[in-house]
Amino acid sequence: MLLLAFDTATPAVTIALCEAPDAGPPGAGRVLAELTTVDARRHGELLTPGIREVLAKAGAGARELSAIAVGVGPGPYTGLRVGLATAQALGAALGVPAHGVHTLDALAFASGRSEPFLAATDARRKEIFWARYADARHRETEVAVDRPAEVPVGGLPVIGHGGLLYPDVLGGGLDPVYPSAGALGLLAAERLAAGEPLPPARPVYLRRPDARQPGAPKPVSRP
Amino acid sequence: MTDAPLVLGIETSCDETGIGLVRGHTLLADEIASSVEEHARFGGVVPEVASRAHLEAMTPTIARALDRAGASLADVDAIAVTAGPGLAGALLVGVAAAKAYALALDKPLYGVNHLSAHVAVDQLEHGALPKPCVALLVSGGHSSLLLVRDLAQAVVPLGATVDDAAGEAYDKVARLLGMPFPGGPPIDRAAREGDPAAIRFPRGKYDDGTLDFSFAGLKTAVARWVEDRRRAGEPVPVADVAASFQEAVVDVLTKKAIAACREHGADHLLIGGGVAANSRLRALAEERCRAAGIHLRVPRPKLCTDNGAMVAALGAELVSANALPSRLDLPADSSLPVEYVRV
Ligand SMILES: [Zn+2]
């Protein structure tokens, strides 16, 4: 399969084109081209031109793609939605499936670790998105959003930007800091080849929208 | 015009996910997914709620529009999308999707101005716009007067609200009177039973010689008047308040619109935006245009509120004018100036 992967749930806009067998054991896929740009404010401007660039670098056309894999977050909403809107639209326009991959799973997979660890990304508002992993391929907890001090780190190493932001509590954040689309794509390809289901390409927000129901109108009269 | 290019229009500047399909001046599909009911209990549009709803609705609404038009994505010749102005996060969903469709289908992309699109949509109903023409755009988000010399390139702002949009004033007065959001339709309905001359509410910037508007003072005056009645233990004559408030709004809007036509030698006035559906605005505009010898053009209500057809209509105009397509790195610009018809 020829799989286009990308993630916009962190300050990084990361895009990769991966080639992998349709079935079989893990480890057989390869990254044909990859592009990562860290710019938290320009996801919407960078993603589609980046996709075009990655396809061109690999000498592939959009119509040759067999699937899309996108990071479903959680992550800051505005950037996250750029990735999801793009994945859904590409899937619909090309007539190929658009699969989701949890962003933290992609980060964990890229670490290649074989011992337990935590993966964490920035959730803003002094909180992090985090999950615990048995190794690079296996997540042990649901993805959660918490203040760093409330996370049961239990002495485990912490990978990712979330750890980097709170070195006192989380020990500094080991590599990789951001997810890579190459890892995301290879993980997706591995799961698909193994017949494991992937989540749909829909965003994981973990928080409700901020909105307040109005009370009675405030009086405007002079006293 | 059946061989004119098929243009897909995507609109997500506020709370409506609008998808339109247009060939030349012919409307083939106009599908809307609205999140207005999710906002009603908050008394106004909540940007994050709107953005989430746009993402959910995008690809299904495009599929529905294609179905309605009896077309497939392979038939689409160009894609147009609202690049601004509007809610930043909401715009971004439409822009991201539009770019992806453009890339996947290998078709040109046009990032367009929402306000110019409100003008362009009238061509789907009344044919080519005469040049020049003045457009009055009124909604919950905008209150603007534009001089349209050439839709594909020259739209000049003549005036705009200096504070609240007219539709915003409607929403706030409706809430004061215990009516639901959005406030335009219930106030319009209540006003039909009331006396527009019952209360003389202030008309902001009425005689200031500019083509700008101000509705904040009016809104406050209505609130004060209602509070004074309530404090005195007297009943609030809801119909009269609604009618008198509405009269103040449409009096200023139409007066300035006619003045704009006169100042700029335009003998056509176009009214667009959600408030264009208001019955009193239409009636007073007709009356004043007739007296001034100006032709009035108002698209049907469904084309006045935000929709995808208007974006497709402007896209079609740009394609037929051989305008340069936008680049794939085009940004969504929440405060895109009126002068930029295309980004
Ligand atoms: Zn509008």
Coordinates of C-alpha atoms and ligand atoms in Angstrom, one line a residue:
Chain A
M1 CA 0.0 0.0 0.0
L2 CA 1.0 3.6 -0.6
L3 CA 0.0 5.5 2.5
L4 CA 0.1 9.3 3.0
A5 CA 0.5 10.2 6.7
F6 CA 0.4 13.5 8.5
D7 CA -0.2 15.0 11.9
T8 CA -1.1 18.6 13.0
A9 CA -1.9 18.0 16.7
T10 CA 1.4 19.5 18.0
P11 CA 3.4 22.6 16.9
A12 CA 4.9 20.3 14.2
V13 CA 3.3 19.9 10.8
T14 CA 4.7 16.5 9.8
I15 CA 4.0 14.7 6.5
A16 CA 5.3 11.5 5.0
L17 CA 4.7 9.1 2.2
C18 CA 5.1 5.4 3.2
E19 CA 5.1 2.2 1.3
A20 CA 4.3 -1.1 3.0
P21 CA 3.0 -4.6 2.2
D22 CA -0.7 -5.0 2.4
A23 CA -0.3 -7.9 4.9
G24 CA 2.4 -9.6 6.9
P25 CA 4.6 -9.1 9.9
P26 CA 5.7 -5.7 11.2
G27 CA 8.8 -3.9 10.1
A28 CA 8.4 -4.3 6.3
G29 CA 7.3 -0.8 5.5
R30 CA 9.5 2.2 4.5
V31 CA 9.3 5.9 4.4
L32 CA 9.7 7.2 0.9
A33 CA 9.7 11.0 1.7
E34 CA 9.1 13.0 4.8
L35 CA 8.8 16.7 5.7
T36 CA 8.4 18.2 9.2
T37 CA 8.1 21.9 9.9
V38 CA 7.6 23.3 13.5
D39 CA 5.4 26.4 13.4
A40 CA 2.5 26.3 15.8
R41 CA 0.6 29.2 14.0
R42 CA 0.7 28.1 10.4
H43 CA -0.7 24.6 10.2
G44 CA -3.3 25.7 7.7
E45 CA -0.8 27.3 5.4
L46 CA 1.9 24.6 5.6
L47 CA 0.0 21.3 5.3
T48 CA -1.3 21.0 1.8
P49 CA 1.7 22.6 0.1
G50 CA 3.8 20.2 2.2
I51 CA 1.8 17.2 1.0
R52 CA 2.3 18.3 -2.6
E53 CA 6.1 18.6 -1.9
V54 CA 6.3 15.1 -0.3
L55 CA 4.4 13.5 -3.2
A56 CA 6.7 15.3 -5.7
K57 CA 9.8 14.2 -3.8
A58 CA 8.7 10.6 -3.9
G59 CA 7.6 11.0 -7.6
A60 CA 4.1 9.9 -6.7
G61 CA 0.8 11.3 -7.7
A62 CA -2.2 11.8 -5.4
R63 CA -4.2 9.3 -7.4
E64 CA -1.7 6.5 -6.6
L65 CA -2.4 6.7 -2.9
S66 CA -4.2 3.7 -1.3
A67 CA -4.9 5.3 2.1
I68 CA -4.5 8.3 4.3
A69 CA -3.5 8.1 8.0
V70 CA -3.9 11.2 10.1
G71 CA -3.1 12.0 13.7
V72 CA -6.4 12.4 15.5
G73 CA -4.9 14.3 18.5
P74 CA -5.6 15.2 21.1
G75 CA -4.0 18.6 20.5
P76 CA -4.8 22.3 20.2
Y77 CA -8.1 22.3 18.3
T78 CA -7.4 24.8 15.5
G79 CA -4.3 23.0 14.2
L80 CA -5.7 19.6 14.9
R81 CA -8.7 20.3 12.7
V82 CA -6.5 21.3 9.7
G83 CA -5.2 17.8 9.6
L84 CA -8.6 16.1 10.0
A85 CA -10.3 18.3 7.5
T86 CA -7.5 17.7 5.0
A87 CA -7.6 13.9 5.6
Q88 CA -11.3 13.6 5.3
A89 CA -11.4 15.7 2.1
L90 CA -8.5 13.8 0.5
G91 CA -10.1 10.5 1.4
A92 CA -13.4 11.7 -0.1
A93 CA -11.9 13.2 -3.2
L94 CA -9.6 10.3 -4.0
G95 CA -12.0 7.6 -2.9
V96 CA -9.6 6.0 -0.4
P97 CA -10.0 5.3 3.3
A98 CA -8.9 8.0 5.8
H99 CA -7.7 6.3 9.0
G100 CA -6.9 7.8 12.4
V101 CA -3.9 7.2 14.6
H102 CA -3.7 8.6 18.1
T103 CA -1.0 11.3 18.1
L104 CA 0.6 10.0 21.2
D105 CA 0.8 6.5 19.7
A106 CA 2.7 7.9 16.8
L107 CA 5.1 9.6 19.2
A108 CA 5.5 6.5 21.2
F109 CA 6.1 4.3 18.1
A110 CA 8.8 6.7 17.0
S111 CA 10.7 6.3 20.3
G112 CA 11.4 2.7 19.5
R113 CA 11.4 2.0 23.3
S114 CA 11.1 -1.5 24.7
E115 CA 10.5 -0.6 28.4
P116 CA 7.6 1.3 30.0
F117 CA 7.4 5.1 29.6
L118 CA 5.0 8.0 29.4
A119 CA 4.3 10.1 26.3
A120 CA 3.2 13.7 26.7
T121 CA 2.3 16.6 24.5
D122 CA 1.3 20.2 25.3
A123 CA -2.4 20.7 26.1
R124 CA -2.0 24.4 26.8
R125 CA -3.6 26.0 29.9
K126 CA -0.8 24.5 32.0
E127 CA -2.0 21.0 31.2
I128 CA -0.6 18.1 29.1
F129 CA -2.1 15.3 27.1
W130 CA -0.5 12.0 28.2
A131 CA -0.7 8.2 28.2
R132 CA 1.4 5.4 29.6
Y133 CA 3.0 2.8 27.3
A134 CA 4.4 -0.7 28.0
D135 CA 6.7 -0.3 24.9
A136 CA 6.7 1.6 21.6
R137 CA 3.8 -0.3 20.2
H138 CA 1.5 -0.8 23.3
R139 CA -0.5 1.8 25.1
E140 CA -1.7 0.9 28.6
T141 CA -4.0 3.8 29.5
E142 CA -6.6 6.0 27.8
V143 CA -5.2 9.3 26.6
A144 CA -5.9 11.9 29.4
V145 CA -5.5 15.6 30.0
D146 CA -4.2 16.7 33.3
R147 CA -1.9 19.2 35.1
P148 CA 1.6 17.8 35.1
A149 CA 1.7 17.5 38.9
E150 CA -1.4 15.2 38.8
V151 CA 0.2 12.8 36.3
P152 CA 1.3 9.5 38.0
V153 CA 4.7 9.5 36.5
G154 CA 6.0 6.7 38.9
G155 CA 9.6 7.3 38.0
L156 CA 9.1 6.4 34.3
P157 CA 10.8 8.3 31.6
V158 CA 8.6 10.8 29.8
I159 CA 9.0 11.4 26.0
G160 CA 7.6 14.4 24.1
H161 CA 7.1 18.1 24.2
G162 CA 4.8 17.8 27.2
G163 CA 7.7 16.6 29.3
L164 CA 10.0 19.3 27.9
L165 CA 7.7 22.0 29.1
Y166 CA 7.6 20.8 32.7
P167 CA 11.1 19.6 33.5
D168 CA 10.7 19.9 37.2
V169 CA 7.7 17.6 37.4
L170 CA 8.2 15.4 34.4
G171 CA 12.0 15.1 34.2
G172 CA 12.6 17.1 31.0
G173 CA 11.0 15.3 28.0
L174 CA 13.1 12.8 26.1
D175 CA 13.2 12.4 22.3
P176 CA 11.2 12.4 20.2
V177 CA 9.8 15.8 21.1
Y178 CA 7.2 15.8 18.3
P179 CA 5.5 13.0 16.4
S180 CA 6.9 12.2 13.0
A181 CA 4.5 11.3 10.1
G182 CA 7.0 8.6 9.0
A183 CA 6.4 6.8 12.3
L184 CA 2.7 7.5 12.2
G185 CA 2.4 6.1 8.7
L186 CA 4.5 3.0 9.4
L187 CA 2.5 2.3 12.6
A188 CA -0.8 2.6 10.6
A189 CA 0.5 0.4 7.9
E190 CA 1.6 -2.2 10.5
R191 CA -1.8 -2.3 12.1
L192 CA -3.6 -2.5 8.8
A193 CA -1.4 -5.3 7.6
A194 CA -2.1 -7.1 10.9
G195 CA -5.8 -6.6 10.4
E196 CA -6.1 -4.4 13.5
P197 CA -8.7 -1.7 13.4
L198 CA -7.7 1.9 13.4
P199 CA -9.9 4.7 14.8
P200 CA -11.8 6.8 12.3
A201 CA -10.3 10.1 11.1
R202 CA -12.2 12.1 13.6
P203 CA -10.6 14.5 16.2
V204 CA -10.1 13.6 19.8
Y205 CA -10.7 16.8 21.7
L206 CA -10.9 15.5 25.3
R207 CA -12.4 18.9 26.4
R208 CA -15.7 20.5 25.9
P209 CA -15.9 23.8 24.0
D210 CA -15.6 26.8 26.3
A211 CA -19.0 28.4 26.3
R212 CA -21.1 30.0 29.0
Q213 CA -24.9 30.1 28.9
P214 CA -25.9 33.8 29.4
G215 CA -27.7 34.9 32.5
A216 CA -30.3 37.7 32.6
P217 CA -29.3 40.7 30.4
K218 CA -27.1 43.1 32.4
P219 CA -28.9 46.4 33.2
V220 CA -27.7 49.4 31.3
S221 CA -29.6 52.1 33.1
R222 CA -28.0 54.8 35.2
P223 CA -28.6 54.2 38.9
Chain B
M1 CA -24.4 28.1 -20.1
T2 CA -24.3 24.4 -19.6
D3 CA -20.7 24.2 -20.8
A4 CA -19.5 26.9 -18.3
P5 CA -17.1 25.5 -15.8
L6 CA -18.6 23.7 -12.8
V7 CA -17.5 25.5 -9.6
L8 CA -17.7 24.0 -6.1
G9 CA -18.1 26.7 -3.4
I10 CA -17.3 26.1 0.3
E11 CA -18.5 28.6 3.0
T12 CA -17.6 28.2 6.7
S13 CA -17.1 31.8 8.0
C14 CA -19.7 31.5 10.8
D15 CA -22.2 28.8 11.9
E16 CA -23.4 27.5 8.5
T17 CA -21.5 24.9 6.5
G18 CA -22.5 25.9 3.1
I19 CA -21.8 24.0 -0.1
G20 CA -22.8 25.3 -3.5
L21 CA -22.4 24.1 -7.1
V22 CA -22.7 26.7 -9.9
R23 CA -22.1 26.9 -13.6
G24 CA -21.9 30.5 -14.8
H25 CA -25.0 32.1 -13.4
T26 CA -26.8 28.8 -13.0
L27 CA -27.3 27.4 -9.5
L28 CA -27.2 23.6 -9.4
A29 CA -27.0 22.9 -5.7
D30 CA -27.0 24.9 -2.4
E31 CA -26.7 22.6 0.6
I32 CA -26.5 23.9 4.2
A33 CA -25.6 22.2 7.5
S34 CA -26.3 24.7 10.3
S35 CA -25.1 24.5 13.9
V36 CA -27.4 27.4 14.8
E37 CA -29.4 25.2 17.2
E38 CA -26.3 24.3 19.2
H39 CA -25.6 28.1 19.6
A40 CA -29.1 29.1 20.6
R41 CA -28.8 28.4 24.3
F42 CA -25.6 30.5 24.4
G43 CA -27.4 33.5 22.9
G44 CA -24.8 33.8 20.1
V45 CA -22.4 31.8 18.0
V46 CA -19.7 30.0 20.0
P47 CA -16.7 29.8 17.7
E48 CA -15.4 26.4 18.9
V49 CA -18.8 24.8 18.6
A50 CA -19.1 26.2 15.1
S51 CA -15.7 24.9 14.1
R52 CA -16.4 21.4 15.4
A53 CA -19.7 21.3 13.5
H54 CA -18.0 22.4 10.3
L55 CA -15.6 19.6 10.4
E56 CA -18.4 17.0 11.1
A57 CA -20.5 18.4 8.2
M58 CA -17.9 19.1 5.5
T59 CA -17.6 15.9 3.5
P60 CA -21.2 14.7 3.9
T61 CA -22.5 18.1 2.8
I62 CA -20.3 18.2 -0.2
A63 CA -21.5 14.7 -1.1
R64 CA -25.1 15.8 -0.7
A65 CA -24.6 18.9 -2.9
L66 CA -23.0 16.7 -5.7
D67 CA -25.9 14.3 -5.4
R68 CA -28.4 17.2 -5.7
A69 CA -26.6 18.6 -8.8
G70 CA -26.4 15.1 -10.4
A71 CA -22.6 15.6 -10.6
S72 CA -19.5 13.8 -9.4
L73 CA -16.3 15.3 -8.0
A74 CA -14.7 14.4 -11.4
D75 CA -16.9 17.0 -13.0
V76 CA -15.7 19.9 -10.8
D77 CA -13.6 22.4 -12.7
A78 CA -12.7 24.8 -9.9
I79 CA -13.0 25.2 -6.2
A80 CA -13.8 28.4 -4.4
V81 CA -13.7 28.9 -0.6
T82 CA -14.4 31.7 1.8
A83 CA -10.9 32.9 2.9
G84 CA -12.3 35.7 5.2
P85 CA -13.6 37.7 6.9
G86 CA -15.2 35.5 9.6
L87 CA -14.4 33.3 12.6
A88 CA -10.7 32.3 12.3
G89 CA -11.1 28.6 13.4
A90 CA -14.3 28.2 11.4
L91 CA -12.7 29.6 8.2
L92 CA -9.8 27.3 8.6
V93 CA -11.9 24.1 8.4
G94 CA -13.3 25.2 5.0
V95 CA -10.0 26.4 3.7
A96 CA -8.2 23.2 4.7
A97 CA -10.8 21.1 3.0
A98 CA -10.9 23.2 -0.1
K99 CA -7.1 22.9 -0.5
A100 CA -7.3 19.2 -0.1
Y101 CA -10.0 18.9 -2.8
A102 CA -8.0 21.2 -5.1
L103 CA -4.9 19.1 -4.6
A104 CA -6.7 15.7 -5.0
L105 CA -8.7 16.7 -8.0
D106 CA -5.8 18.8 -9.5
K107 CA -8.2 21.8 -10.0
P108 CA -7.6 25.5 -9.4
L109 CA -8.5 27.0 -6.0
Y110 CA -9.9 30.4 -5.4
G111 CA -9.9 31.9 -1.9
V112 CA -12.6 34.5 -1.9
N113 CA -14.0 37.4 0.2
H114 CA -17.2 36.5 2.0
L115 CA -18.6 40.0 1.5
S116 CA -18.1 40.0 -2.3
A117 CA -19.7 36.5 -2.4
H118 CA -22.8 38.0 -0.8
V119 CA -22.9 40.4 -3.8
A120 CA -22.1 37.7 -6.4
V121 CA -24.9 35.4 -5.4
D122 CA -27.6 37.8 -6.7
Q123 CA -26.4 37.0 -10.3
L124 CA -27.7 33.5 -9.8
E125 CA -31.2 35.0 -9.4
H126 CA -31.2 38.2 -11.4
G127 CA -28.4 37.8 -13.9
A128 CA -25.4 39.9 -14.5
L129 CA -24.9 42.8 -12.2
P130 CA -25.0 46.3 -13.7
K131 CA -21.9 48.3 -13.3
P132 CA -21.5 50.1 -11.0
C133 CA -23.9 49.1 -8.3
V134 CA -24.1 49.7 -4.6
A135 CA -24.5 46.8 -2.2
L136 CA -25.9 47.0 1.3
L137 CA -24.8 43.9 3.3
V138 CA -26.5 43.4 6.7
S139 CA -26.3 40.4 8.9
G140 CA -25.3 39.3 12.4
G141 CA -21.6 39.8 11.3
H142 CA -21.7 42.7 8.9
S143 CA -23.3 46.0 8.1
S144 CA -21.5 47.4 5.1
L145 CA -22.0 49.6 2.1
L146 CA -19.9 48.7 -1.0
L147 CA -19.4 50.2 -4.4
V148 CA -19.1 47.3 -6.8
R149 CA -17.5 48.5 -10.1
D150 CA -16.4 45.0 -11.2
L151 CA -17.1 42.0 -9.1
A152 CA -14.0 40.2 -10.2
Q153 CA -11.7 43.0 -9.2
A154 CA -12.9 46.2 -7.8
V155 CA -15.1 46.3 -4.7
V156 CA -14.7 49.6 -2.7
P157 CA -15.9 49.9 0.9
L158 CA -18.1 53.0 1.3
G159 CA -19.1 52.6 4.9
A160 CA -19.5 50.1 7.7
T161 CA -20.7 49.9 11.2
V162 CA -18.4 51.6 13.7
D163 CA -19.6 49.3 16.6
D164 CA -22.3 46.5 16.4
A165 CA -23.5 44.8 13.3
A166 CA -27.3 45.4 12.6
G167 CA -28.0 41.7 13.2
E168 CA -26.1 41.8 16.5
A169 CA -28.4 44.6 17.7
Y170 CA -31.4 42.5 16.7
D171 CA -30.0 39.5 18.7
K172 CA -29.5 41.7 21.8
V173 CA -32.9 43.4 21.6
A174 CA -34.6 40.0 21.1
R175 CA -32.9 38.7 24.2
L176 CA -34.0 41.7 26.2
L177 CA -37.6 41.1 25.1
G178 CA -37.3 37.3 25.9
M179 CA -37.2 36.2 22.3
P180 CA -35.0 33.4 20.9
F181 CA -31.7 33.6 19.0
P182 CA -31.2 34.6 16.3
G183 CA -33.3 37.7 16.9
G184 CA -34.2 38.8 13.4
P185 CA -37.2 36.6 12.6
P186 CA -39.0 37.0 16.0
I187 CA -38.5 40.8 16.1
D188 CA -39.7 41.0 12.5
R189 CA -42.8 39.0 13.4
A190 CA -43.6 40.9 16.6
A191 CA -43.1 44.2 14.8
R192 CA -45.9 43.5 12.4
E193 CA -48.4 43.9 15.3
G194 CA -46.7 47.0 16.6
D195 CA -46.6 50.7 15.9
P196 CA -43.2 51.8 14.4
A197 CA -43.8 55.4 15.5
A198 CA -44.8 54.5 19.1
I199 CA -41.3 55.2 20.5
R200 CA -38.8 57.5 18.9
F201 CA -35.5 55.6 19.3
P202 CA -32.2 57.3 18.4
R203 CA -30.8 56.8 14.9
G204 CA -27.0 56.7 15.2
K205 CA -24.9 58.7 12.7
Y206 CA -28.1 59.6 10.8
D207 CA -27.1 63.1 9.6
D208 CA -23.3 62.9 10.0
G209 CA -22.7 63.0 6.3
T210 CA -20.8 59.6 6.3
L211 CA -21.9 56.3 5.0
D212 CA -21.1 54.6 8.3
F213 CA -23.5 53.1 10.8
S214 CA -23.7 52.8 14.5
F215 CA -26.2 50.5 16.4
A216 CA -24.7 50.3 19.9
G217 CA -26.5 53.5 21.0
L218 CA -29.8 52.3 19.7
K219 CA -29.4 49.0 21.5
T220 CA -28.6 50.7 24.7
A221 CA -31.5 53.1 24.3
V222 CA -33.9 50.2 23.8
A223 CA -32.6 48.5 26.9
R224 CA -33.0 51.6 29.0
W225 CA -36.5 52.2 27.8
V226 CA -37.5 48.7 28.6
E227 CA -35.8 48.7 32.0
D228 CA -37.5 52.0 32.9
R229 CA -40.9 50.5 32.1
R230 CA -40.2 47.4 34.1
R231 CA -38.9 49.4 37.1
A232 CA -42.0 51.5 37.0
G233 CA -44.0 48.3 37.2
E234 CA -45.6 49.0 33.8
P235 CA -46.1 46.3 31.1
V236 CA -43.6 46.4 28.2
P237 CA -45.4 46.8 24.9
V238 CA -43.3 44.2 23.1
A239 CA -44.8 44.7 19.6
D240 CA -44.3 48.5 19.8
V241 CA -40.8 48.2 21.1
A242 CA -39.9 45.7 18.3
A243 CA -41.5 47.8 15.6
S244 CA -39.9 51.0 16.8
F245 CA -36.5 49.4 17.2
Q246 CA -36.8 47.8 13.7
E247 CA -37.9 51.1 12.2
A248 CA -34.9 52.9 13.6
V249 CA -32.5 50.2 12.1
V250 CA -34.1 50.1 8.6
D251 CA -34.5 53.9 8.5
V252 CA -30.8 54.4 8.9
L253 CA -29.8 51.5 6.6
T254 CA -32.0 52.6 3.7
K255 CA -31.3 56.3 4.1
K256 CA -27.5 55.7 3.8
A257 CA -27.9 53.1 1.0
I258 CA -29.8 55.6 -1.1
A259 CA -27.2 58.3 -0.3
A260 CA -24.5 56.0 -1.4
C261 CA -26.2 55.4 -4.7
R262 CA -26.6 59.1 -5.3
E263 CA -23.0 59.9 -4.3
H264 CA -21.6 57.3 -6.7
G265 CA -23.9 57.5 -9.6
A266 CA -25.2 54.0 -9.2
D267 CA -28.8 53.4 -10.2
H268 CA -28.9 49.8 -8.8
L269 CA -29.0 48.9 -5.1
L270 CA -28.4 45.3 -4.0
I271 CA -29.3 44.2 -0.5
G272 CA -27.7 41.0 0.9
G273 CA -26.9 39.2 4.2
G274 CA -29.3 37.6 6.6
V275 CA -31.1 40.8 7.6
A276 CA -32.1 41.3 3.9
A277 CA -34.8 38.7 4.7
N278 CA -36.4 41.3 7.0
S279 CA -39.8 42.3 5.7
R280 CA -39.6 45.9 6.9
L281 CA -36.2 46.5 5.4
R282 CA -37.4 45.2 2.0
A283 CA -40.5 47.3 2.1
L284 CA -38.8 50.6 3.1
A285 CA -36.0 50.0 0.6
E286 CA -38.5 49.4 -2.2
E287 CA -40.4 52.6 -1.2
R288 CA -37.3 54.7 -1.1
C289 CA -35.7 53.2 -4.2
R290 CA -38.8 53.9 -6.2
A291 CA -38.9 57.5 -5.0
A292 CA -35.2 57.9 -6.0
G293 CA -35.5 56.1 -9.3
I294 CA -33.1 53.4 -8.2
H295 CA -33.6 49.7 -9.2
L296 CA -33.6 47.4 -6.1
R297 CA -32.2 43.9 -6.3
V298 CA -32.7 41.5 -3.3
P299 CA -32.0 37.8 -3.7
R300 CA -34.5 35.3 -2.2
P301 CA -34.0 34.8 1.5
K302 CA -32.1 31.5 1.2
L303 CA -29.5 33.1 -0.9
C304 CA -29.2 36.1 1.4
T305 CA -28.1 34.2 4.5
D306 CA -24.6 32.6 4.4
N307 CA -24.4 29.7 1.9
G308 CA -22.0 27.9 -0.4
A309 CA -23.8 29.1 -3.6
M310 CA -22.6 32.6 -3.0
V311 CA -19.0 31.4 -2.8
A312 CA -19.4 29.3 -5.9
A313 CA -21.0 32.2 -7.7
L314 CA -18.1 34.5 -7.0
G315 CA -15.7 31.6 -8.0
A316 CA -17.5 31.3 -11.3
E317 CA -17.2 35.0 -11.8
L318 CA -13.4 34.8 -11.2
V319 CA -13.0 31.8 -13.5
S320 CA -14.9 33.6 -16.3
A321 CA -12.7 36.7 -15.8
N322 CA -9.6 34.5 -16.1
A323 CA -8.5 35.5 -12.6
L324 CA -5.3 34.0 -11.3
P325 CA -6.0 31.1 -8.9
S326 CA -4.9 31.3 -5.2
R327 CA -1.8 29.5 -3.9
L328 CA -2.1 26.3 -1.8
D329 CA -0.6 28.2 1.1
L330 CA -3.3 30.7 1.2
P331 CA -4.2 31.7 4.8
A332 CA -7.6 32.0 6.3
D333 CA -7.9 35.7 7.2
S334 CA -10.5 36.5 9.9
S335 CA -10.2 40.2 9.1
L336 CA -9.8 40.1 5.4
P337 CA -10.4 43.6 4.0
V338 CA -13.3 44.2 1.7
E339 CA -11.0 45.3 -1.2
Y340 CA -9.6 41.9 -1.6
V341 CA -12.1 40.0 -3.7
R342 CA -9.7 37.1 -4.1
V343 CA -6.8 36.0 -1.9
Ligands
ZN1 ZN -22.4 36.7 5.7

